[in-house]
Coordinates of C-alpha atoms and ligand atoms in Angstrom, one line a residue:
M1 CA -24.8 17.3 7.2
C2 CA -24.8 13.2 7.9
G3 CA -24.1 10.5 9.9
I4 CA -22.0 7.4 9.0
V5 CA -21.1 4.2 11.3
G6 CA -19.2 0.9 10.4
Y7 CA -18.8 -1.9 12.6
V8 CA -16.1 -5.1 11.6
G9 CA -15.7 -7.5 14.5
N10 CA -17.6 -10.4 16.3
R11 CA -20.5 -8.7 17.8
K12 CA -24.2 -8.6 16.7
V13 CA -23.8 -6.0 14.4
T14 CA -27.2 -4.3 14.7
P15 CA -27.0 -2.9 18.2
V16 CA -23.9 -1.4 17.5
L17 CA -24.7 0.5 14.1
V18 CA -27.6 1.7 16.1
N19 CA -26.3 2.8 18.9
G20 CA -23.8 4.5 16.7
L21 CA -26.2 6.0 14.9
R22 CA -28.2 7.3 17.9
R23 CA -24.9 9.0 18.8
L24 CA -24.5 10.7 15.6
E25 CA -28.3 11.8 14.9
Y26 CA -27.1 15.5 15.9
R27 CA -25.4 15.2 12.2
G28 CA -29.1 14.7 10.6
Y29 CA -32.2 12.7 11.6
D30 CA -34.6 13.0 8.8
S31 CA -34.1 9.0 7.9
A32 CA -31.7 6.2 8.6
G33 CA -30.7 2.6 7.4
I34 CA -28.0 -0.1 7.8
A35 CA -26.8 -2.8 5.7
G36 CA -25.0 -5.9 6.6
Y37 CA -25.2 -10.1 6.5
R38 CA -27.0 -12.3 7.3
S39 CA -27.5 -15.9 6.2
G40 CA -24.9 -15.1 4.3
Q41 CA -26.9 -12.3 2.4
L42 CA -26.5 -8.4 2.0
R43 CA -29.4 -6.9 3.6
V44 CA -30.5 -3.2 4.1
Y45 CA -32.8 -1.7 6.1
K46 CA -33.9 1.7 6.0
A47 CA -36.9 4.1 6.9
A48 CA -37.8 7.7 7.2
G49 CA -38.1 9.6 10.3
R50 CA -36.4 9.3 13.5
L51 CA -33.9 5.8 14.4
A52 CA -37.2 4.7 15.8
N53 CA -38.7 4.2 12.9
L54 CA -35.4 2.3 11.5
E55 CA -35.4 0.1 14.5
Q56 CA -39.4 -1.0 14.2
R57 CA -38.6 -2.0 10.7
I58 CA -35.6 -4.0 11.4
D59 CA -36.9 -7.6 11.3
G60 CA -35.5 -9.6 14.6
E61 CA -32.4 -9.2 15.3
G62 CA -31.6 -7.5 11.7
V63 CA -27.8 -7.8 10.5
V64 CA -26.0 -10.1 12.5
E65 CA -22.9 -11.3 10.6
R66 CA -19.3 -9.7 11.1
C67 CA -19.5 -6.4 9.7
G68 CA -22.1 -3.8 8.7
I69 CA -22.8 0.1 7.9
G70 CA -25.0 2.4 9.0
H71 CA -26.1 6.2 8.3
T72 CA -28.3 9.1 10.0
R73 CA -29.2 11.6 7.5
W74 CA -30.2 15.1 7.1
A75 CA -31.8 15.5 3.0
T76 CA -30.1 17.5 0.9
H77 CA -30.6 15.9 -2.5
G78 CA -33.8 13.8 -2.7
S79 CA -36.4 14.4 0.2
P80 CA -36.4 12.6 3.4
S81 CA -37.9 9.1 2.5
D82 CA -37.8 5.2 2.8
S83 CA -36.2 4.9 -0.7
N84 CA -34.0 7.9 -0.1
A85 CA -32.5 6.9 2.9
H86 CA -29.2 5.2 3.1
P87 CA -27.6 2.6 2.4
H88 CA -27.8 2.7 -1.6
T89 CA -26.9 -0.4 -3.3
D90 CA -25.6 -0.8 -7.1
C91 CA -27.7 -3.0 -9.9
T92 CA -26.5 -6.2 -8.4
G93 CA -26.8 -5.7 -4.8
N94 CA -23.0 -6.5 -4.9
F95 CA -22.5 -3.0 -2.9
A96 CA -23.7 -1.1 -0.3
V97 CA -22.7 2.5 0.4
V98 CA -23.0 5.1 3.1
H99 CA -22.2 8.8 2.3
N100 CA -21.8 11.9 4.1
G101 CA -21.2 15.1 1.6
I102 CA -22.3 16.5 -1.8
I103 CA -21.3 15.2 -4.9
E104 CA -21.2 17.8 -7.3
N105 CA -21.2 15.9 -10.5
N106 CA -24.0 13.9 -9.8
G107 CA -26.3 14.7 -12.4
E108 CA -23.3 14.1 -15.2
L109 CA -22.5 10.9 -13.3
R110 CA -26.2 9.2 -13.1
Q111 CA -26.6 10.2 -16.8
W112 CA -23.3 8.6 -17.7
L113 CA -24.1 5.5 -15.8
Q114 CA -28.0 5.6 -16.9
D115 CA -26.5 5.3 -20.3
N116 CA -24.4 2.5 -19.1
G117 CA -27.8 0.4 -18.4
H118 CA -28.0 1.2 -14.4
A119 CA -31.2 1.8 -12.7
F120 CA -31.6 4.1 -10.1
H121 CA -33.9 3.9 -7.5
S122 CA -33.6 7.1 -5.1
E123 CA -33.4 10.7 -6.3
T124 CA -29.8 10.9 -4.3
D125 CA -26.2 11.9 -5.3
T126 CA -25.1 9.0 -3.7
E127 CA -26.4 6.2 -5.7
V128 CA -24.0 7.6 -8.3
I129 CA -21.3 5.6 -6.2
P130 CA -22.4 2.3 -5.4
H131 CA -23.5 2.0 -9.4
L132 CA -19.5 3.0 -10.1
I133 CA -18.3 1.0 -7.9
E134 CA -20.1 -1.6 -9.8
H135 CA -18.9 -0.5 -13.1
Y136 CA -15.4 -0.6 -11.9
Y137 CA -15.5 -3.9 -10.3
E138 CA -13.3 -6.8 -11.6
G139 CA -12.9 -8.8 -8.8
N140 CA -11.2 -6.5 -6.5
P141 CA -13.4 -4.0 -4.6
I142 CA -10.7 -2.1 -2.9
A143 CA -9.8 -1.2 -6.9
A144 CA -13.0 -0.5 -7.9
V145 CA -13.4 2.0 -4.9
K146 CA -10.0 3.8 -6.0
K147 CA -11.4 3.9 -9.3
A148 CA -15.2 4.9 -8.8
V149 CA -13.8 8.1 -6.3
Q150 CA -11.8 9.5 -8.7
R151 CA -14.8 10.4 -10.8
L152 CA -16.5 12.0 -7.9
K153 CA -16.2 15.8 -7.3
G154 CA -17.4 17.5 -4.3
S155 CA -17.3 16.3 -0.3
Y156 CA -17.3 12.8 0.7
A157 CA -17.1 10.6 3.6
I158 CA -18.0 6.8 2.5
A159 CA -18.6 3.4 3.8
V160 CA -18.4 0.9 1.6
I161 CA -19.2 -3.0 2.0
S162 CA -19.4 -6.2 -0.6
R163 CA -21.5 -9.4 -0.7
E164 CA -18.0 -10.7 -1.7
Q165 CA -15.9 -9.7 1.0
P166 CA -17.9 -10.3 4.4
N167 CA -15.4 -9.0 6.6
Q168 CA -14.1 -5.6 5.6
L169 CA -15.5 -2.0 5.4
I170 CA -13.8 0.1 2.9
A171 CA -14.0 3.8 3.6
V172 CA -12.8 6.8 2.1
R173 CA -12.4 10.6 3.1
Q174 CA -12.6 14.4 0.9
D175 CA -13.8 17.3 3.1
S176 CA -16.4 15.3 5.0
P177 CA -14.8 13.7 8.4
L178 CA -14.0 10.3 9.6
I179 CA -12.8 8.3 12.1
I180 CA -12.0 4.9 13.0
G181 CA -12.1 2.9 15.9
L182 CA -10.0 0.7 17.4
G183 CA -10.4 -2.5 19.0
E184 CA -9.3 -5.6 19.9
T185 CA -10.2 -7.8 16.8
E186 CA -12.5 -5.6 15.9
N187 CA -12.6 -2.0 14.5
F188 CA -15.4 0.9 13.8
L189 CA -16.0 3.7 11.9
A190 CA -18.0 6.8 12.6
S191 CA -18.1 10.7 11.1
D192 CA -17.6 11.5 14.9
I193 CA -15.7 9.9 18.2
P194 CA -18.8 10.0 20.6
A195 CA -19.9 7.1 18.7
V196 CA -17.5 4.6 19.1
L197 CA -16.6 6.0 22.8
E198 CA -18.1 2.8 24.4
Y199 CA -16.4 0.7 22.4
T200 CA -12.8 2.5 22.8
R201 CA -11.2 5.4 22.9
S202 CA -7.9 4.7 20.3
V203 CA -8.6 6.0 17.0
Y204 CA -7.4 7.5 13.8
I205 CA -8.6 10.6 12.2
L206 CA -8.6 10.1 8.0
E207 CA -7.5 12.5 6.0
D208 CA -8.7 14.1 2.7
G209 CA -7.8 11.4 0.1
E210 CA -7.4 8.9 2.2
I211 CA -9.1 5.3 1.7
A212 CA -9.1 2.9 4.5
V213 CA -9.3 -0.8 4.5
V214 CA -11.1 -2.3 7.8
T215 CA -10.8 -5.8 8.8
P216 CA -11.4 -7.3 12.5
D217 CA -7.5 -7.3 12.8
R218 CA -6.0 -4.6 10.6
V219 CA -6.7 -1.0 9.5
E220 CA -4.5 0.0 6.4
V221 CA -4.9 3.4 4.8
Y222 CA -3.6 4.5 1.6
T223 CA -3.6 7.4 -0.5
V224 CA -5.9 7.3 -3.5
D225 CA -3.1 6.6 -5.5
G226 CA -1.9 3.6 -2.9
E227 CA 0.8 4.9 -1.2
P228 CA 0.7 3.2 2.5
V229 CA -0.1 5.7 5.3
L230 CA 1.3 5.6 9.1
K231 CA -1.5 7.0 10.7
K232 CA -0.9 8.8 14.5
L233 CA -3.2 7.3 17.2
F234 CA -5.1 9.8 18.9
K235 CA -6.4 8.9 22.6
V236 CA -9.6 10.2 23.6
E237 CA -9.6 11.5 26.9
W238 CA -13.2 12.1 27.3
D239 CA -15.7 10.0 29.2
P240 CA -18.1 8.2 27.3
A241 CA -20.4 9.4 30.1
M242 CA -19.8 12.8 28.6
A243 CA -21.5 12.1 25.5
E244 CA -24.7 11.0 27.5
K245 CA -27.0 12.9 29.2
E246 CA -26.3 11.9 32.7
G247 CA -30.0 12.6 34.3
Y248 CA -30.9 15.9 31.8
E249 CA -33.9 15.4 30.3
H250 CA -31.8 17.2 27.4
F251 CA -28.3 17.2 25.8
M252 CA -28.8 20.8 25.7
L253 CA -29.8 21.2 29.2
K254 CA -27.1 19.1 30.5
E255 CA -24.6 21.1 28.4
I256 CA -26.3 24.3 29.7
H257 CA -24.9 22.7 33.1
E258 CA -21.5 22.0 32.1
Q259 CA -20.7 25.7 31.5
P260 CA -18.6 25.9 34.7
R261 CA -16.3 23.2 33.6
A262 CA -16.5 23.9 30.1
V263 CA -14.8 27.5 30.7
R264 CA -12.6 26.3 33.4
E265 CA -11.1 23.2 31.1
T266 CA -10.9 25.9 28.0
M267 CA -8.9 28.1 30.7
R268 CA -6.9 25.1 32.1
G269 CA -2.8 25.9 31.4
R270 CA -3.1 28.9 29.8
I271 CA -2.8 31.1 33.0
D272 CA 0.9 31.5 33.8
P273 CA 0.6 30.6 38.0
N274 CA 4.0 32.4 38.1
T275 CA 3.1 36.0 36.4
G276 CA -0.8 35.7 36.5
L277 CA -0.8 36.5 32.5
V278 CA -1.9 34.4 29.9
N279 CA 0.2 32.0 28.5
L280 CA -0.7 30.9 24.7
E281 CA 2.5 28.7 24.5
E282 CA 0.7 26.0 21.8
L283 CA 0.5 28.9 19.4
S284 CA 3.3 29.5 16.8
L285 CA 2.6 32.9 16.5
T286 CA 5.9 34.4 17.6
A287 CA 6.2 37.9 19.2
S288 CA 7.1 39.5 16.0
R289 CA 4.3 37.8 14.0
I290 CA 2.1 39.9 16.5
Q291 CA 3.7 43.0 15.8
A292 CA 3.8 42.7 12.4
I293 CA -0.5 42.3 12.5
D294 CA -2.2 45.1 11.2
K295 CA -5.7 43.4 10.9
V296 CA -7.9 40.4 12.4
V297 CA -10.4 39.3 10.1
L298 CA -13.1 36.7 12.0
I299 CA -14.9 34.0 9.8
A300 CA -17.7 32.1 11.6
A301 CA -21.1 31.2 11.3
G302 CA -24.1 31.3 14.0
T303 CA -23.3 31.3 17.1
A304 CA -20.0 30.8 16.6
F305 CA -20.0 34.0 14.8
H306 CA -21.5 35.6 17.7
A307 CA -18.6 34.9 19.9
G308 CA -16.5 36.4 17.2
L309 CA -18.4 39.4 17.2
I310 CA -17.5 40.1 20.6
G311 CA -14.1 38.7 20.2
K312 CA -14.3 41.5 17.6
S313 CA -15.2 44.2 20.7
L314 CA -12.6 42.5 23.0
I315 CA -9.9 42.5 20.3
E316 CA -10.5 46.1 19.4
K317 CA -10.7 47.6 23.1
L318 CA -8.0 45.4 24.4
A319 CA -5.4 45.3 21.8
R320 CA -6.1 47.9 19.5
I321 CA -6.2 46.0 16.0
P322 CA -8.8 46.8 13.8
V323 CA -11.5 43.7 13.6
M324 CA -13.3 42.7 10.4
A325 CA -16.1 39.7 11.2
E326 CA -18.0 38.1 8.4
V327 CA -20.2 35.7 8.5
A328 CA -18.0 32.6 6.7
S329 CA -21.0 31.8 3.9
E330 CA -20.5 35.9 2.6
F331 CA -16.4 36.0 3.5
R332 CA -15.3 34.9 -0.1
Y333 CA -17.5 36.7 -1.8
M334 CA -16.3 39.9 -0.7
D335 CA -12.8 40.2 -2.1
P336 CA -11.8 40.1 1.6
M337 CA -9.0 42.8 2.5
V338 CA -6.2 40.2 3.6
D339 CA -3.1 39.8 3.4
D340 CA 0.1 38.2 5.4
K341 CA -0.2 41.1 7.8
T342 CA -3.8 39.6 8.4
L343 CA -4.7 37.2 11.6
A344 CA -7.9 35.1 10.4
L345 CA -9.4 34.0 13.2
V346 CA -11.7 30.8 12.1
I347 CA -14.0 29.8 15.4
S348 CA -16.2 26.7 15.0
Q349 CA -17.3 24.1 16.9
S350 CA -17.2 21.6 14.9
G351 CA -14.4 22.4 12.8
E352 CA -16.5 21.5 10.0
T353 CA -19.1 23.9 9.0
A354 CA -18.3 23.8 5.0
D355 CA -18.6 27.9 4.5
T356 CA -16.3 28.1 7.6
L357 CA -13.7 26.1 6.1
A358 CA -13.7 27.4 3.0
G359 CA -13.1 31.1 4.2
L360 CA -10.6 29.2 6.3
R361 CA -9.1 28.5 2.7
E362 CA -9.5 31.7 0.9
A363 CA -8.0 33.7 3.9
K364 CA -5.0 31.2 3.6
R365 CA -4.9 31.4 -0.3
R366 CA -4.5 35.6 0.4
G367 CA -1.5 35.1 3.2
A368 CA -3.1 35.5 6.4
H369 CA -1.9 33.8 9.5
T370 CA -4.8 31.1 10.0
L371 CA -6.1 30.1 13.6
A372 CA -8.6 27.9 14.2
I373 CA -10.8 27.9 17.7
T374 CA -12.5 24.9 17.8
N375 CA -14.0 22.0 19.8
V376 CA -13.1 19.1 18.0
L377 CA -9.7 17.3 18.1
G378 CA -8.6 16.7 14.9
S379 CA -11.5 18.1 12.8
S380 CA -10.9 20.2 9.5
A381 CA -10.4 23.7 10.6
A382 CA -7.7 22.4 13.3
R383 CA -5.6 20.4 10.6
E384 CA -5.7 22.9 8.5
A385 CA -5.1 26.4 10.2
D386 CA -1.6 27.3 10.8
D387 CA -2.5 27.0 14.3
V388 CA -5.3 25.9 16.8
I389 CA -6.2 26.6 20.2
Y390 CA -8.9 24.1 21.3
T391 CA -12.3 25.0 23.4
W392 CA -12.0 22.0 25.7
A393 CA -15.9 21.8 26.4
G394 CA -16.4 18.5 25.6
P395 CA -18.8 16.7 23.0
E396 CA -21.8 19.1 22.6
I397 CA -24.5 16.9 21.1
A398 CA -27.8 19.6 21.0
V399 CA -28.1 21.2 18.1
A400 CA -28.2 24.8 20.0
S401 CA -24.9 25.5 20.8
T402 CA -24.4 26.7 24.7
K403 CA -21.1 25.5 26.4
A404 CA -19.2 25.7 23.0
Y405 CA -20.4 29.5 22.6
T406 CA -19.4 30.2 26.0
A407 CA -15.9 28.2 25.8
Q408 CA -15.3 30.0 22.6
L409 CA -16.1 33.2 24.6
V410 CA -13.3 32.3 26.8
V411 CA -10.8 31.9 24.0
M412 CA -11.6 35.5 22.7
Y413 CA -10.9 36.8 25.8
L414 CA -7.7 35.0 26.4
L415 CA -6.3 35.6 22.8
A416 CA -7.3 39.7 23.4
L417 CA -5.6 40.1 26.6
H418 CA -2.5 37.7 24.7
L419 CA -2.2 40.0 21.7
A420 CA -2.8 43.2 23.6
V421 CA 0.4 42.5 26.3
S422 CA 2.4 40.9 23.3
K423 CA 1.7 44.3 21.7
S424 CA 2.0 46.7 25.0
R425 CA -1.3 48.2 24.6
I426 CA -2.6 47.5 28.3
R427 CA -0.6 47.4 31.5
S428 CA 0.2 43.8 33.0
D429 CA -2.0 44.5 36.0
Y430 CA -5.0 45.4 34.2
A431 CA -4.7 42.1 32.3
R432 CA -4.0 40.0 35.6
N433 CA -6.9 41.4 37.1
I434 CA -9.0 40.4 34.1
V435 CA -7.4 36.9 34.4
S436 CA -7.9 36.6 38.0
Q437 CA -11.2 37.4 37.8
M438 CA -11.9 34.7 34.6
Q439 CA -10.7 32.6 37.2
Q440 CA -13.8 33.1 39.3
L441 CA -16.0 32.7 36.0
D442 CA -17.1 29.2 36.9
D443 CA -18.4 29.8 40.6
W444 CA -20.0 33.0 38.7
I445 CA -22.5 30.7 36.4
K446 CA -22.8 28.3 39.0
C447 CA -24.5 31.5 41.3
V448 CA -26.6 32.2 38.4
F449 CA -28.1 28.7 38.1
V450 CA -28.5 28.9 41.6
A451 CA -30.4 32.4 41.4
H452 CA -32.2 32.3 38.6
E453 CA -33.2 29.2 37.0
E454 CA -36.3 28.2 38.8
R455 CA -37.4 31.4 38.0
I456 CA -36.6 31.9 34.3
R457 CA -38.5 28.3 34.1
E458 CA -41.6 30.1 35.4
Y459 CA -40.9 33.1 33.7
A460 CA -40.7 31.4 30.1
Q461 CA -44.3 29.8 30.5
R462 CA -45.5 33.3 29.6
W463 CA -43.9 33.3 26.0
T464 CA -45.8 29.9 25.3
N465 CA -48.3 31.4 22.7
K466 CA -46.0 34.5 21.7
G467 CA -45.5 35.3 18.3
H468 CA -42.4 37.7 18.3
V469 CA -39.7 38.4 21.3
F470 CA -37.2 41.4 20.6
F471 CA -33.6 41.3 22.4
I472 CA -31.9 44.6 22.5
G473 CA -28.5 45.9 23.9
R474 CA -25.8 48.0 23.5
G475 CA -22.3 47.6 22.9
A476 CA -20.9 44.1 23.7
D477 CA -24.5 43.4 24.8
S478 CA -26.1 44.1 21.3
Y479 CA -24.1 40.9 20.5
S480 CA -25.4 39.2 23.5
A481 CA -28.9 40.1 22.1
L482 CA -27.7 38.2 18.9
E483 CA -27.0 35.0 20.4
G484 CA -30.2 35.3 22.8
Q485 CA -32.7 35.5 19.5
L486 CA -30.7 32.6 17.7
K487 CA -31.0 30.8 20.7
L488 CA -34.8 31.3 21.1
K489 CA -36.0 30.8 17.7
E490 CA -33.9 27.6 16.2
I491 CA -35.7 25.5 19.4
S492 CA -38.4 27.6 20.1
Y493 CA -39.9 28.3 17.2
I494 CA -40.8 31.5 18.4
H495 CA -40.0 34.8 15.7
A496 CA -37.0 36.7 17.3
E497 CA -35.1 39.6 16.4
A498 CA -32.4 41.5 18.1
L499 CA -31.1 45.2 17.7
A500 CA -29.1 47.2 19.1
A501 CA -31.2 49.4 21.5
G502 CA -30.5 52.8 20.0
E503 CA -31.9 51.3 16.4
L504 CA -34.8 51.0 17.9
K505 CA -36.6 53.9 17.3
H506 CA -35.5 54.0 13.5
G507 CA -38.0 51.3 12.6
T508 CA -38.5 48.6 14.8
L509 CA -40.5 50.3 17.3
A510 CA -43.5 50.9 15.1
L511 CA -43.5 46.8 16.2
I512 CA -43.7 47.3 20.1
E513 CA -47.4 47.2 21.2
D514 CA -49.4 45.8 24.6
G515 CA -48.0 42.7 25.3
V516 CA -44.5 42.3 23.4
P517 CA -41.8 40.5 25.2
V518 CA -38.8 42.6 25.0
V519 CA -35.4 41.3 26.6
A520 CA -32.9 44.1 27.3
L521 CA -29.4 43.4 28.1
A522 CA -28.2 46.0 30.6
T523 CA -24.5 44.8 31.8
Q524 CA -22.5 47.5 30.5
H525 CA -22.3 50.3 33.1
A526 CA -21.1 53.4 30.9
L527 CA -23.7 52.2 28.7
L528 CA -26.9 52.1 31.1
D529 CA -28.3 55.8 31.1
K530 CA -28.9 55.2 27.2
M531 CA -30.0 51.4 27.9
I532 CA -32.6 53.0 30.6
S533 CA -33.5 55.5 27.7
N534 CA -34.4 52.6 25.4
M535 CA -36.3 50.7 28.0
R536 CA -38.1 53.0 28.8
E537 CA -39.0 53.5 25.4
V538 CA -40.7 50.3 25.0
K539 CA -42.1 50.0 28.5
T540 CA -44.3 52.9 27.7
R541 CA -45.3 51.1 24.3
G542 CA -46.6 48.4 26.7
A543 CA -43.7 46.2 26.4
E544 CA -43.3 42.9 28.8
L545 CA -39.8 44.1 29.7
L546 CA -37.5 41.6 31.2
A547 CA -34.1 43.1 31.9
I548 CA -30.9 41.6 32.4
A549 CA -28.5 43.3 34.2
A550 CA -24.9 43.7 36.4
A551 CA -26.0 43.1 40.3
G552 CA -26.0 46.8 41.7
S553 CA -27.7 48.4 38.9
E554 CA -30.9 49.2 41.5
Q555 CA -32.5 51.5 39.0
M556 CA -33.4 48.7 37.1
K557 CA -36.3 47.7 39.6
Q558 CA -37.8 51.4 38.9
I559 CA -38.5 50.1 35.3
T560 CA -39.5 46.4 35.5
S561 CA -40.0 44.0 38.3
D562 CA -38.7 41.5 36.2
V563 CA -34.7 41.6 36.5
I564 CA -32.0 38.8 36.6
F565 CA -29.2 40.6 38.0
L566 CA -25.6 38.8 37.2
P567 CA -22.9 38.6 39.5
K568 CA -21.0 41.9 39.5
A569 CA -17.6 41.2 37.1
D570 CA -16.0 43.3 34.9
D571 CA -17.8 44.9 32.1
L572 CA -15.6 43.0 30.0
L573 CA -16.7 39.6 31.1
M574 CA -20.4 39.8 31.6
P575 CA -21.1 38.2 28.0
I576 CA -20.5 34.8 29.5
L577 CA -22.5 35.5 32.2
S578 CA -26.0 37.0 30.2
A579 CA -25.2 34.3 28.0
I580 CA -26.7 31.9 30.8
P581 CA -29.9 33.2 31.3
L582 CA -30.5 33.8 27.3
Q583 CA -29.7 29.9 27.1
L584 CA -32.0 29.0 29.9
L585 CA -35.1 31.2 28.8
A586 CA -34.9 29.9 25.1
Y587 CA -34.6 26.3 26.8
Y588 CA -37.6 26.7 29.1
A589 CA -39.2 28.7 26.3
A590 CA -38.8 25.4 23.7
I591 CA -40.2 23.2 26.5
A592 CA -43.3 25.3 27.3
R593 CA -44.4 24.8 23.6
G594 CA -43.6 21.0 23.3
C595 CA -40.6 21.1 21.1
D596 CA -37.9 18.8 20.4
V597 CA -35.2 20.8 22.2
D598 CA -32.3 18.8 21.0
K599 CA -33.3 18.0 16.9
P600 CA -35.3 21.1 16.3
R601 CA -37.1 20.6 12.7
N602 CA -34.2 21.8 9.7
L603 CA -31.2 22.2 11.7
A604 CA -28.5 19.8 11.9
K605 CA -25.6 20.2 14.5
S606 CA -23.2 20.9 11.7
V607 CA -23.9 22.0 8.5
T608 CA -20.8 20.3 5.6
V609 CA -22.7 21.9 3.1
E610 CA -22.9 25.2 1.2
Ligands
M6R1 O1 -19.6 23.9 14.4 P1 -19.9 25.1 14.0 O2 -19.6 26.1 15.0 O3 -19.3 25.9 12.8 O4 -21.2 25.9 13.6 C1 -21.7 27.0 13.4 C2 -23.5 27.0 13.3 O5 -23.9 25.8 12.6 C3 -24.2 26.7 14.7 O6 -23.5 27.9 15.9 C4 -25.4 27.0 15.0 O7 -25.7 28.3 14.5 C5 -25.9 26.6 16.4 N1 -26.8 26.0 15.7 C6 -26.4 27.6 17.1 O8 -26.7 27.0 18.2

């Protein structure tokens, strides 16, 4: 995945582009580049590595006049290098292009263009685009771009500038996000809203197959067939400061600490103050449609999938509807048993994960009612699903997902309760009790910070030189364990493995020896005795055992002195609380090992390629 920015107006262009790219670095950060005008010439600057390398390379003020485009890259075709960095140009140097996505027929197009005399300078799929525009150019850049994109297969968000129209950006969207920020006598383009928040909160969200022509005073949007499109204006409510670090050393730590707010905001307006029950009136899913649902499928990737697994345990327990949870990258290849009685839940922070979107489309094709749970307003998942529930976590910048995860869990609780009450599977009093405990979650999370953050920071030092960490749990805790191990490995690069504690003796116990760290999640009262046996199993074999348990589980202390006691909530709610120490452990272990926490190697925030 990559990030795109564009600007047209009267400001100095380089700082606007570089600021925008900095906000989009979470989308990829192995090289960066900008293109624009200086002394009437179209100039391109690019550099492998972080944005700082590009800034060094820009001589003096870089591009200064009127208009420019920029790109931060996460390599898919061609290694991260200066020559593969965007923008790419055509043979004449008339057009510069930045692109996010994948051109699937790149091989065939490249051959055809080379046969027609075009010389290529990179290994990227993107470079076919400026050459195609050059091929079709007969004096009108917009017409040339339209013809060029008709030849492309795959996903793309592109921005184009042309030497002969130095006051104009052309942008096209197909399966990759692109927004337009509206200013006064200036306009912006970007892959995501945080890149323009410093300048404007008024945005248009481009739809697939739309072309935008952007000048300082006008934004015109057309379909690829040339029909004008009347765009709906989105007013962004986020404070620009929400996309900044606000004094925290890393976005991840800031986002961990934003969870009380994320949880509260995600519940806001979804609890009926009169009944004390969940009210999801934003859904088009009627009571009779809910009655007819005989199966739920959950489609998601990574952390969102772990939220889905916890959702599965909740929906099955409360609403007694069978749930099939599948990783998005597998879902569409398994001939899934989905029909018009299926509710398909698609969970995605970004709403742009390629596999998750493909899963959504597959479920829809098979007749399911699709419901997206996403954090990004107007994202592809939000637009394509029949229904959407937004997680109001605010922009999540760190690659490791934290506040979006707990907000997704909140939605899982709301939805499970809503389905359960609608199907009369639980009593209203019981639902009301869970809802009222949910309203205390923000305070309980704050208590976890106060009581444990410093201890966890110290504890995580012990993992500085560890090669492996194991996470075990039973029931919902086994799903929390999966999230704990993913968080640890993605940012600290320590190998970690999670398993249902009962599975230990079927193989993994062979790896437990003196000094091996094991994190035991033991928050589920009904399973506590069994968990305690598993903890003794690993302790006897020399494991360094850290337990995460609910307050009051005093037996824990007999097994290990390292126990994190969480506020005593209903067992159902414990996954939200146990997520906090797991995130902090990963964060402080990564810090102790000197890792780049917000931008872990080889990873991007949102994976828009399959
Ligand atoms: O935007 P999405 O929620 O669809 O992203 C899914 C995964 O790529 C994401 O959760 C990933 O696993 C995170 N880096 C984990 O922290």
